Structure formats: C-alpha cells, structure tokens
PDB file of C-alpha atoms in Angstrom:
ATOM      1  CA  MET A   1      -0.112  47.855  27.771  1.00  0.00           C
ATOM      2  CA  ALA A   2      -2.755  48.690  25.144  1.00  0.00           C
ATOM      3  CA  THR A   3      -1.852  51.025  22.301  1.00  0.00           C
ATOM      4  CA  THR A   4      -4.225  53.873  21.499  1.00  0.00           C
ATOM      5  CA  VAL A   5      -4.813  54.354  17.780  1.00  0.00           C
ATOM      6  CA  GLU A   6      -5.401  57.977  16.829  1.00  0.00           C
ATOM      7  CA  THR A   7      -7.871  58.971  14.133  1.00  0.00           C
ATOM      8  CA  LYS A   8      -8.457  62.436  12.705  1.00  0.00           C
ATOM      9  CA  THR A   9     -12.204  61.974  13.123  1.00  0.00           C
ATOM     10  CA  GLN A  10     -13.570  61.221  16.588  1.00  0.00           C
ATOM     11  CA  GLY A  11     -15.400  57.891  16.481  1.00  0.00           C
ATOM     12  CA  ALA A  12     -13.727  56.693  13.268  1.00  0.00           C
ATOM     13  CA  VAL A  13     -12.135  53.242  13.082  1.00  0.00           C
ATOM     14  CA  LYS A  14      -8.461  52.938  12.122  1.00  0.00           C
ATOM     15  CA  GLY A  15      -7.504  50.445   9.402  1.00  0.00           C
ATOM     16  CA  GLY A  16      -4.234  48.551   9.255  1.00  0.00           C
ATOM     17  CA  ASN A  17      -2.302  46.625  11.908  1.00  0.00           C
ATOM     18  CA  GLY A  18      -4.260  43.473  11.106  1.00  0.00           C
ATOM     19  CA  LYS A  19      -7.591  45.265  10.534  1.00  0.00           C
ATOM     20  CA  PHE A  20      -8.341  45.092   6.823  1.00  0.00           C
ATOM     21  CA  ILE A  21     -12.028  44.144   6.440  1.00  0.00           C
ATOM     22  CA  PHE A  22     -14.863  46.371   7.643  1.00  0.00           C
ATOM     23  CA  PRO A  23     -18.567  45.359   7.529  1.00  0.00           C
ATOM     24  CA  LEU A  24     -19.780  48.955   7.097  1.00  0.00           C
ATOM     25  CA  THR A  25     -23.498  48.135   7.237  1.00  0.00           C
ATOM     26  CA  GLU A  26     -22.964  46.551  10.670  1.00  0.00           C
ATOM     27  CA  MET A  27     -20.728  49.251  12.161  1.00  0.00           C
ATOM     28  CA  GLY A  28     -21.728  52.113  14.431  1.00  0.00           C
ATOM     29  CA  LYS A  29     -22.576  55.444  12.833  1.00  0.00           C
ATOM     30  CA  ILE A  30     -21.064  58.811  13.678  1.00  0.00           C
ATOM     31  CA  ALA A  31     -21.980  62.329  12.613  1.00  0.00           C
ATOM     32  CA  ALA A  32     -20.044  62.989   9.405  1.00  0.00           C
ATOM     33  CA  GLY A  33     -20.834  66.695   9.124  1.00  0.00           C
ATOM     34  CA  THR A  34     -21.338  68.012  12.642  1.00  0.00           C
ATOM     35  CA  GLY A  35     -22.714  71.543  12.632  1.00  0.00           C
ATOM     36  CA  TYR A  36     -23.705  71.754   8.954  1.00  0.00           C
ATOM     37  CA  SER A  37     -25.072  68.369   7.797  1.00  0.00           C
ATOM     38  CA  THR A  38     -27.376  65.504   8.723  1.00  0.00           C
ATOM     39  CA  ALA A  39     -24.858  62.951   7.359  1.00  0.00           C
ATOM     40  CA  MET A  40     -24.397  59.847   9.519  1.00  0.00           C
ATOM     41  CA  GLY A  41     -22.357  56.713   8.949  1.00  0.00           C
ATOM     42  CA  PRO A  42     -19.386  54.574   9.845  1.00  0.00           C
ATOM     43  CA  VAL A  43     -15.988  56.109   9.012  1.00  0.00           C
ATOM     44  CA  VAL A  44     -12.787  54.113   8.467  1.00  0.00           C
ATOM     45  CA  GLU A  45      -9.403  55.824   8.230  1.00  0.00           C
ATOM     46  CA  GLY A  46      -6.270  54.399   6.636  1.00  0.00           C
ATOM     47  CA  GLU A  47      -2.902  56.122   6.472  1.00  0.00           C
ATOM     48  CA  ARG A  48      -3.775  58.547   3.654  1.00  0.00           C
ATOM     49  CA  MET A  49      -7.482  58.023   2.909  1.00  0.00           C
ATOM     50  CA  GLN A  50     -10.763  57.751   4.762  1.00  0.00           C
ATOM     51  CA  CYS A  51     -13.996  56.081   3.682  1.00  0.00           C
ATOM     52  CA  ALA A  52     -17.559  56.297   4.948  1.00  0.00           C
ATOM     53  CA  LEU A  53     -20.931  54.772   4.128  1.00  0.00           C
ATOM     54  CA  VAL A  54     -23.094  57.835   4.645  1.00  0.00           C
ATOM     55  CA  THR A  55     -26.866  58.118   5.060  1.00  0.00           C
ATOM     56  CA  LYS A  56     -28.873  61.324   4.738  1.00  0.00           C
ATOM     57  CA  ALA A  57     -32.524  61.069   5.719  1.00  0.00           C
ATOM     58  CA  ARG A  58     -35.016  62.136   3.064  1.00  0.00           C
ATOM     59  CA  GLY A  59     -35.565  65.883   2.908  1.00  0.00           C
ATOM     60  CA  THR A  60     -32.324  66.610   4.789  1.00  0.00           C
ATOM     61  CA  GLY A  61     -28.698  67.224   4.005  1.00  0.00           C
ATOM     62  CA  SER A  62     -25.858  69.681   4.223  1.00  0.00           C
ATOM     63  CA  ARG A  63     -25.808  73.428   4.182  1.00  0.00           C
ATOM     64  CA  PRO A  64     -23.154  74.950   1.890  1.00  0.00           C
ATOM     65  CA  HIS A  65     -19.756  73.930   3.275  1.00  0.00           C
ATOM     66  CA  LEU A  66     -16.164  73.224   2.332  1.00  0.00           C
ATOM     67  CA  HIS A  67     -13.139  71.287   3.564  1.00  0.00           C
ATOM     68  CA  PRO A  68      -9.414  71.301   2.802  1.00  0.00           C
ATOM     69  CA  ASN A  69      -9.494  67.754   1.419  1.00  0.00           C
ATOM     70  CA  GLU A  70     -10.833  66.361  -1.854  1.00  0.00           C
ATOM     71  CA  GLN A  71     -13.915  64.151  -1.680  1.00  0.00           C
ATOM     72  CA  TRP A  72     -15.601  61.567  -3.910  1.00  0.00           C
ATOM     73  CA  ASN A  73     -19.162  60.335  -3.282  1.00  0.00           C
ATOM     74  CA  TYR A  74     -20.701  57.355  -5.088  1.00  0.00           C
ATOM     75  CA  ILE A  75     -24.497  57.303  -4.735  1.00  0.00           C
ATOM     76  CA  VAL A  76     -25.786  53.833  -3.848  1.00  0.00           C
ATOM     77  CA  LYS A  77     -29.452  54.626  -3.102  1.00  0.00           C
ATOM     78  CA  GLY A  78     -31.768  57.614  -3.450  1.00  0.00           C
ATOM     79  CA  THR A  79     -31.440  60.980  -5.163  1.00  0.00           C
ATOM     80  CA  LEU A  80     -29.390  63.989  -4.080  1.00  0.00           C
ATOM     81  CA  ARG A  81     -29.742  67.641  -4.984  1.00  0.00           C
ATOM     82  CA  VAL A  82     -26.112  68.620  -5.595  1.00  0.00           C
ATOM     83  CA  LYS A  83     -24.415  71.985  -6.074  1.00  0.00           C
ATOM     84  CA  VAL A  84     -20.651  72.396  -6.478  1.00  0.00           C
ATOM     85  CA  GLY A  85     -19.032  75.835  -6.614  1.00  0.00           C
ATOM     86  CA  ASP A  86     -20.748  78.205  -9.042  1.00  0.00           C
ATOM     87  CA  GLY A  87     -22.387  75.347 -10.981  1.00  0.00           C
ATOM     88  CA  ALA A  88     -26.133  74.818 -11.213  1.00  0.00           C
ATOM     89  CA  GLU A  89     -27.923  72.545  -8.748  1.00  0.00           C
ATOM     90  CA  GLN A  90     -28.459  69.081 -10.261  1.00  0.00           C
ATOM     91  CA  LEU A  91     -30.365  65.933  -9.339  1.00  0.00           C
ATOM     92  CA  CYS A  92     -28.069  62.901  -9.049  1.00  0.00           C
ATOM     93  CA  GLY A  93     -29.170  59.304  -8.463  1.00  0.00           C
ATOM     94  CA  PRO A  94     -27.756  55.815  -7.940  1.00  0.00           C
ATOM     95  CA  GLY A  95     -24.636  55.048  -9.922  1.00  0.00           C
ATOM     96  CA  THR A  96     -23.496  58.690  -9.999  1.00  0.00           C
ATOM     97  CA  LEU A  97     -19.967  59.596  -8.893  1.00  0.00           C
ATOM     98  CA  LEU A  98     -19.573  63.091  -7.428  1.00  0.00           C
ATOM     99  CA  TYR A  99     -16.264  64.968  -7.080  1.00  0.00           C
ATOM    100  CA  PHE A 100     -15.765  67.827  -4.630  1.00  0.00           C
ATOM    101  CA  PRO A 101     -12.403  69.621  -5.006  1.00  0.00           C
ATOM    102  CA  ALA A 102     -10.653  70.885  -1.875  1.00  0.00           C
ATOM    103  CA  ASN A 103     -11.870  74.250  -0.559  1.00  0.00           C
ATOM    104  CA  ILE A 104     -14.828  74.526  -2.976  1.00  0.00           C
ATOM    105  CA  VAL A 105     -18.227  75.312  -1.437  1.00  0.00           C
ATOM    106  CA  HIS A 106     -20.794  72.583  -2.099  1.00  0.00           C
ATOM    107  CA  TYR A 107     -23.902  70.920  -0.688  1.00  0.00           C
ATOM    108  CA  THR A 108     -25.902  67.714  -1.075  1.00  0.00           C
ATOM    109  CA  ILE A 109     -29.521  67.260   0.024  1.00  0.00           C
ATOM    110  CA  ALA A 110     -31.606  64.081  -0.090  1.00  0.00           C
ATOM    111  CA  THR A 111     -34.827  64.556  -2.044  1.00  0.00           C
ATOM    112  CA  PRO A 112     -38.092  63.942  -0.141  1.00  0.00           C
ATOM    113  CA  GLU A 113     -38.816  60.560  -1.788  1.00  0.00           C
ATOM    114  CA  GLU A 114     -36.348  58.410   0.178  1.00  0.00           C
ATOM    115  CA  ASP A 115     -33.205  58.352   2.288  1.00  0.00           C
ATOM    116  CA  VAL A 116     -29.911  58.556   0.409  1.00  0.00           C
ATOM    117  CA  VAL A 117     -26.913  56.277   0.920  1.00  0.00           C
ATOM    118  CA  PHE A 118     -23.534  57.083  -0.605  1.00  0.00           C
ATOM    119  CA  PHE A 119     -19.986  55.816  -0.279  1.00  0.00           C
ATOM    120  CA  ALA A 120     -17.574  58.683   0.443  1.00  0.00           C
ATOM    121  CA  VAL A 121     -13.800  58.791   0.061  1.00  0.00           C
ATOM    122  CA  LYS A 122     -11.605  61.680   1.227  1.00  0.00           C
ATOM    123  CA  ASP A 123      -7.885  62.162   1.552  1.00  0.00           C
ATOM    124  CA  LEU A 124      -6.660  62.373   5.147  1.00  0.00           C
ATOM    125  CA  SER A 125      -5.170  65.862   4.986  1.00  0.00           C
ATOM    126  CA  HIS A 126      -8.147  66.679   7.239  1.00  0.00           C
ATOM    127  CA  GLY A 127     -10.818  64.676   9.077  1.00  0.00           C
ATOM    128  CA  ILE A 128     -14.265  63.851   7.661  1.00  0.00           C
ATOM    129  CA  ILE A 129     -15.880  67.063   8.983  1.00  0.00           C
ATOM    130  CA  GLY A 130     -15.499  70.401   7.181  1.00  0.00           C
ATOM    131  CA  LYS A 131     -16.952  73.802   8.026  1.00  0.00           C
ATOM    132  CA  ALA A 132     -20.080  75.655   6.988  1.00  0.00           C
ATOM    133  CA  ALA A 133     -19.541  78.368   4.373  1.00  0.00           C
ATOM    134  CA  ASP A 134     -21.364  80.901   6.563  1.00  0.00           C
ATOM    135  CA  GLY A 135     -19.070  80.148   9.523  1.00  0.00           C
ATOM    136  CA  THR A 136     -21.875  78.905  11.779  1.00  0.00           C
ATOM    137  CA  MET A 137     -22.365  75.423  13.166  1.00  0.00           C
ATOM    138  CA  ALA A 138     -26.164  75.762  13.275  1.00  0.00           C
ATOM    139  CA  GLY A 139     -26.935  72.219  12.105  1.00  0.00           C
ATOM    140  CA  GLY A 140     -27.876  70.529   8.869  1.00  0.00           C
ATOM    141  CA  HIS A 141     -30.275  71.506   6.105  1.00  0.00           C
ATOM    142  CA  TYR A 142     -33.935  70.501   6.495  1.00  0.00           C
ATOM    143  CA  ASP A 143     -36.498  70.906   3.732  1.00  0.00           C
ATOM    144  CA  PRO A 144     -39.868  72.264   4.996  1.00  0.00           C
ATOM    145  CA  GLY A 145     -41.603  69.533   7.000  1.00  0.00           C
ATOM    146  CA  TYR A 146     -38.389  67.544   7.580  1.00  0.00           C
ATOM    147  CA  GLY A 147     -36.957  69.294  10.645  1.00  0.00           C
ATOM    148  CA  PRO A 148     -35.167  67.542  13.463  1.00  0.00           C
ATOM    149  CA  GLN A 149     -37.412  65.490  15.707  1.00  0.00           C
ATOM    150  CA  PRO A 150     -37.593  66.364  19.428  1.00  0.00           C
ATOM    151  CA  THR A 151     -35.805  63.893  21.679  1.00  0.00           C
TER     152      THR A 151
END
C-alpha cells in the first residue's frame, strides 16, 4: 500500500525518506502566493523548513501581505522593489538577501526590465502562502500595462 506524504502547501514536494536532491529548474511550478502575488515556482518541504525557486514576471509581484513564518529571499536574477514594515521602498538586485520577520507586512515587485528569480526559505510553522494585508484574495500586483493575460 502506498503511503501519502502530507505537505503544508498543496503541490509542494516532500523531502526526506530517500529524497534528498531536487532539480528545481526542472520541477513543476505552483502558485506561491495565491490571492495576493504572481509568485510561481517549485516548493520543497522538509521537516522544519521549506524552500522555493520563485519567479515573478516583470512588472508584477505581491500586494502587501504577511505570514506567521519568517522568510529569507536571495535574489538570483532581476531587480525587486521591496518594502518591509514601515521602512522605505528599496530597489534590490542579484546577490541581495532579504529578511521578512513573521507577521510583518511586506511586498516585493519585479521591476519592468526583466523577470525576477529568487530562492526563498521559510520555516514550516505555516505553508508557503500568507494572506493579503487588506484581507482580500484579489490577486497579485500588476504595474500599469502588465496585467494578467486573458486565457
């Protein structure tokens, strides 16, 4: 009989039990901010941590949101507009490490020049998806001219 492996995030892959290596660039992507962000990428969960290789299309990103777990993002490609708590919005590029404390409102938006890729790490006190600060699940942030495309 097959054993079902539970993850906190629907669509995430569970590490351990012989699964230790994950080719993230070849794995399927899931929505990593349903209802408030355009973030997409593969998510892998361990016992206490989760990791994701997240892409945000240029000119898109997250509306202000928060989650009960800490988060670290390491920017691999592109530039993000970043705001954490009451701090000023800043531009952050490749090689920058971002820290988002638990329960602090923040957002990240890819600048219009190119898509952004970042490696995210969160503790597993909660899944990958948080909640929008305004309480709505109305979708991600889109700069003017970068709205969702009709399907």
